[in-house]
């Protein structure tokens, strides 16, 4: 069956490309429509604060269910079984932290960005500069993950195998071209549509993704007559790993002759869990979503909707991952993409052949699911670029450079220019990171967010003594610790799947820095606060009342 798949994926190109172009045309139309409704800075940054709880819940789901969720987690489950599912659990549980600690307080206290809350009772310029820097770093980590997913998808879609060509391009050149195309499209979405356009694109995409995942889940279960044990047994057999596939220990906690290697593997799992659970509440593009609703009550309701939508989706990833292991097989998945990022689309192809008959059936279902995955990537990338470019314009340009005297039109113009620059940086970095798993790359973004942003947000909302020095220490301390540890970890050098596999300068043994860098972020915040005498109890009392009641909020 897999030979048919390989032979026919090239013949399905016209259909695939047509479906993808239809989606792009629809979303561009939404974006242009939204641009006509975008008249003020509030419209550009916060969609005019007109979205309902359900709409914003769908949009949060759209922002959160990224290429990492759809392509990365399905791939990890298909290759590592039980251990791959740990990502789903971490990503979902993280919402409880966002709901209980952050959503309502942030909506009540801020206007457009995370820095509005941090700078409320501190010296504006240094704090806004720090928040802007950390927002851009987290967003770029996250953007890289999405674009790597896009590159992997395209070589599968266009049927480009190593050695084959398309329009004169080999597989690697086509991946690079895709990354550049996705980058260009996302810049258009943000520059033209602002938050309103981006939110509607998210809502459309969340609906498409949930529908696509539901259909594939039902087809996988129907193939096994809704008998889960047969599905799991088949997955274990086809994975090439036997019973070990259904037990912990394939990726984390791997027992080895060296006791230290086993210890580091277990620590890596712990580090990943901490980063996933604490990272969501510090992700800039998720935090800005809380400002698109009229009140804190609606913000809380939208998070509840999001938890329901996202939780259901992560249950689907179980069926997709184990289904891909059973029906496509581990060897075929890694032959197409070493990190497993194409498992879900390959499963769609196998199901299409199974249910719709012949290679054309496989091509149809692959084209639909791939178009949905592209929609996912484009929408998430637009949300991220918007979060970071609005932070540059609102926090850095308006408050630091212009000292609060920038006009709204100037501010929005700067946001549009910075979207270009951030997009370009992400495109260049993504070209180097193509060998890494997408879910794994996102986990790094979570670790950086939890190390730099979360300590400052928590201290600012709940600690009376916290001051400017503490905010700067926690943001820069956590950010530098996380980025430096990633740079000296096996992710960047010293392992076959690293960004630079032929070099080796790593000395930090863990793949995810969370277990070290998050405590450093909290500790730096405490040290910075204690060594400074600055304190403003009146401002804290005002922030406390505002965050709890919404009194005086915009």
PDB file of N, CA and C in Angstrom, residues 77-81 232-246 250 322 324-334:
ATOM      1  N   UNK A  77       3.552  10.459  19.197  1.00  0.00           N
ATOM      2  CA  UNK A  77       2.811   9.264  19.645  1.00  0.00           C
ATOM      3  C   UNK A  77       3.068   8.113  18.653  1.00  0.00           C
ATOM      4  N   UNK A  78       3.101   8.444  17.358  1.00  0.00           N
ATOM      5  CA  UNK A  78       3.320   7.393  16.344  1.00  0.00           C
ATOM      6  C   UNK A  78       4.702   6.759  16.491  1.00  0.00           C
ATOM      7  N   UNK A  79       5.693   7.544  16.930  1.00  0.00           N
ATOM      8  CA  UNK A  79       7.058   7.005  17.027  1.00  0.00           C
ATOM      9  C   UNK A  79       7.400   6.480  18.417  1.00  0.00           C
ATOM     10  N   UNK A  80       6.837   7.105  19.473  1.00  0.00           N
ATOM     11  CA  UNK A  80       7.237   6.742  20.853  1.00  0.00           C
ATOM     12  C   UNK A  80       6.090   6.222  21.709  1.00  0.00           C
ATOM     13  N   UNK A  81       4.878   6.118  21.125  1.00  0.00           N
ATOM     14  CA  UNK A  81       3.760   5.554  21.872  1.00  0.00           C
ATOM     15  C   UNK A  81       3.442   6.331  23.139  1.00  0.00           C
ATOM     16  N   UNK A 232      -4.394  -0.681  19.501  1.00  0.00           N
ATOM     17  CA  UNK A 232      -3.133  -0.540  20.245  1.00  0.00           C
ATOM     18  C   UNK A 232      -2.187  -1.703  19.939  1.00  0.00           C
ATOM     19  N   UNK A 233      -2.761  -2.916  19.838  1.00  0.00           N
ATOM     20  CA  UNK A 233      -1.933  -4.088  19.536  1.00  0.00           C
ATOM     21  C   UNK A 233      -1.283  -3.967  18.168  1.00  0.00           C
ATOM     22  N   UNK A 234      -2.081  -3.502  17.193  1.00  0.00           N
ATOM     23  CA  UNK A 234      -1.566  -3.329  15.837  1.00  0.00           C
ATOM     24  C   UNK A 234      -0.490  -2.241  15.796  1.00  0.00           C
ATOM     25  N   UNK A 235      -0.744  -1.155  16.547  1.00  0.00           N
ATOM     26  CA  UNK A 235       0.223  -0.053  16.590  1.00  0.00           C
ATOM     27  C   UNK A 235       1.556  -0.535  17.157  1.00  0.00           C
ATOM     28  N   UNK A 236       1.477  -1.310  18.237  1.00  0.00           N
ATOM     29  CA  UNK A 236       2.704  -1.822  18.867  1.00  0.00           C
ATOM     30  C   UNK A 236       3.456  -2.739  17.893  1.00  0.00           C
ATOM     31  N   UNK A 237       2.704  -3.585  17.175  1.00  0.00           N
ATOM     32  CA  UNK A 237       3.342  -4.521  16.240  1.00  0.00           C
ATOM     33  C   UNK A 237       4.011  -3.781  15.079  1.00  0.00           C
ATOM     34  N   UNK A 238       3.301  -2.781  14.513  1.00  0.00           N
ATOM     35  CA  UNK A 238       3.823  -2.074  13.334  1.00  0.00           C
ATOM     36  C   UNK A 238       4.932  -1.065  13.679  1.00  0.00           C
ATOM     37  N   UNK A 239       4.981  -0.678  14.960  1.00  0.00           N
ATOM     38  CA  UNK A 239       5.967   0.353  15.342  1.00  0.00           C
ATOM     39  C   UNK A 239       7.384  -0.193  15.305  1.00  0.00           C
ATOM     40  N   UNK A 240       7.498  -1.556  15.349  1.00  0.00           N
ATOM     41  CA  UNK A 240       8.828  -2.165  15.381  1.00  0.00           C
ATOM     42  C   UNK A 240       9.417  -2.203  16.782  1.00  0.00           C
ATOM     43  N   UNK A 241       8.617  -1.770  17.779  1.00  0.00           N
ATOM     44  CA  UNK A 241       9.148  -1.733  19.156  1.00  0.00           C
ATOM     45  C   UNK A 241       8.418  -2.716  20.070  1.00  0.00           C
ATOM     46  N   UNK A 242       7.390  -3.376  19.539  1.00  0.00           N
ATOM     47  CA  UNK A 242       6.664  -4.373  20.327  1.00  0.00           C
ATOM     48  C   UNK A 242       5.948  -3.770  21.525  1.00  0.00           C
ATOM     49  N   UNK A 243       5.837  -4.542  22.610  1.00  0.00           N
ATOM     50  CA  UNK A 243       5.079  -4.116  23.794  1.00  0.00           C
ATOM     51  C   UNK A 243       5.636  -2.847  24.433  1.00  0.00           C
ATOM     52  N   UNK A 244       6.953  -2.622  24.265  1.00  0.00           N
ATOM     53  CA  UNK A 244       7.579  -1.432  24.869  1.00  0.00           C
ATOM     54  C   UNK A 244       6.920  -0.146  24.366  1.00  0.00           C
ATOM     55  N   UNK A 245       6.291  -0.217  23.186  1.00  0.00           N
ATOM     56  CA  UNK A 245       5.646   0.955  22.574  1.00  0.00           C
ATOM     57  C   UNK A 245       4.506   1.489  23.455  1.00  0.00           C
ATOM     58  N   UNK A 246       3.851   0.571  24.178  1.00  0.00           N
ATOM     59  CA  UNK A 246       2.687   0.969  24.990  1.00  0.00           C
ATOM     60  C   UNK A 246       3.062   1.249  26.445  1.00  0.00           C
ATOM     61  N   UNK A 250      10.310   4.792  26.271  1.00  0.00           N
ATOM     62  CA  UNK A 250      10.946   4.781  24.947  1.00  0.00           C
ATOM     63  C   UNK A 250      11.714   6.075  24.684  1.00  0.00           C
ATOM     64  N   UNK A 322      -1.659   6.729  17.363  1.00  0.00           N
ATOM     65  CA  UNK A 322      -1.636   5.261  17.352  1.00  0.00           C
ATOM     66  C   UNK A 322      -2.139   4.731  16.000  1.00  0.00           C
ATOM     67  N   UNK A 324      -1.641   6.200  13.105  1.00  0.00           N
ATOM     68  CA  UNK A 324      -0.523   6.335  12.159  1.00  0.00           C
ATOM     69  C   UNK A 324       0.494   5.221  12.373  1.00  0.00           C
ATOM     70  N   UNK A 325       0.758   4.888  13.652  1.00  0.00           N
ATOM     71  CA  UNK A 325       1.709   3.798  13.931  1.00  0.00           C
ATOM     72  C   UNK A 325       1.194   2.486  13.344  1.00  0.00           C
ATOM     73  N   UNK A 326      -0.130   2.256  13.483  1.00  0.00           N
ATOM     74  CA  UNK A 326      -0.703   0.977  13.041  1.00  0.00           C
ATOM     75  C   UNK A 326      -0.846   0.898  11.523  1.00  0.00           C
ATOM     76  N   UNK A 327      -1.341   1.962  10.892  1.00  0.00           N
ATOM     77  CA  UNK A 327      -1.705   1.891   9.473  1.00  0.00           C
ATOM     78  C   UNK A 327      -0.587   2.359   8.532  1.00  0.00           C
ATOM     79  N   UNK A 328       0.313   3.210   9.033  1.00  0.00           N
ATOM     80  CA  UNK A 328       1.410   3.679   8.170  1.00  0.00           C
ATOM     81  C   UNK A 328       2.697   2.956   8.553  1.00  0.00           C
ATOM     82  N   UNK A 329       2.932   2.815   9.857  1.00  0.00           N
ATOM     83  CA  UNK A 329       4.145   2.124  10.326  1.00  0.00           C
ATOM     84  C   UNK A 329       5.282   3.097  10.591  1.00  0.00           C
ATOM     85  N   UNK A 330       6.041   2.818  11.659  1.00  0.00           N
ATOM     86  CA  UNK A 330       7.132   3.705  12.073  1.00  0.00           C
ATOM     87  C   UNK A 330       8.161   3.944  10.982  1.00  0.00           C
ATOM     88  N   UNK A 331       8.487   2.881  10.222  1.00  0.00           N
ATOM     89  CA  UNK A 331       9.546   3.009   9.196  1.00  0.00           C
ATOM     90  C   UNK A 331       9.140   3.999   8.110  1.00  0.00           C
ATOM     91  N   UNK A 332       7.878   3.875   7.652  1.00  0.00           N
ATOM     92  CA  UNK A 332       7.398   4.759   6.572  1.00  0.00           C
ATOM     93  C   UNK A 332       7.338   6.206   7.044  1.00  0.00           C
ATOM     94  N   UNK A 333       7.000   6.406   8.319  1.00  0.00           N
ATOM     95  CA  UNK A 333       6.907   7.778   8.852  1.00  0.00           C
ATOM     96  C   UNK A 333       8.296   8.415   8.895  1.00  0.00           C
ATOM     97  N   UNK A 334       9.275   7.692   9.459  1.00  0.00           N
ATOM     98  CA  UNK A 334      10.620   8.273   9.581  1.00  0.00           C
ATOM     99  C   UNK A 334      11.304   8.391   8.214  1.00  0.00           C
TER     100      UNK A 334
END
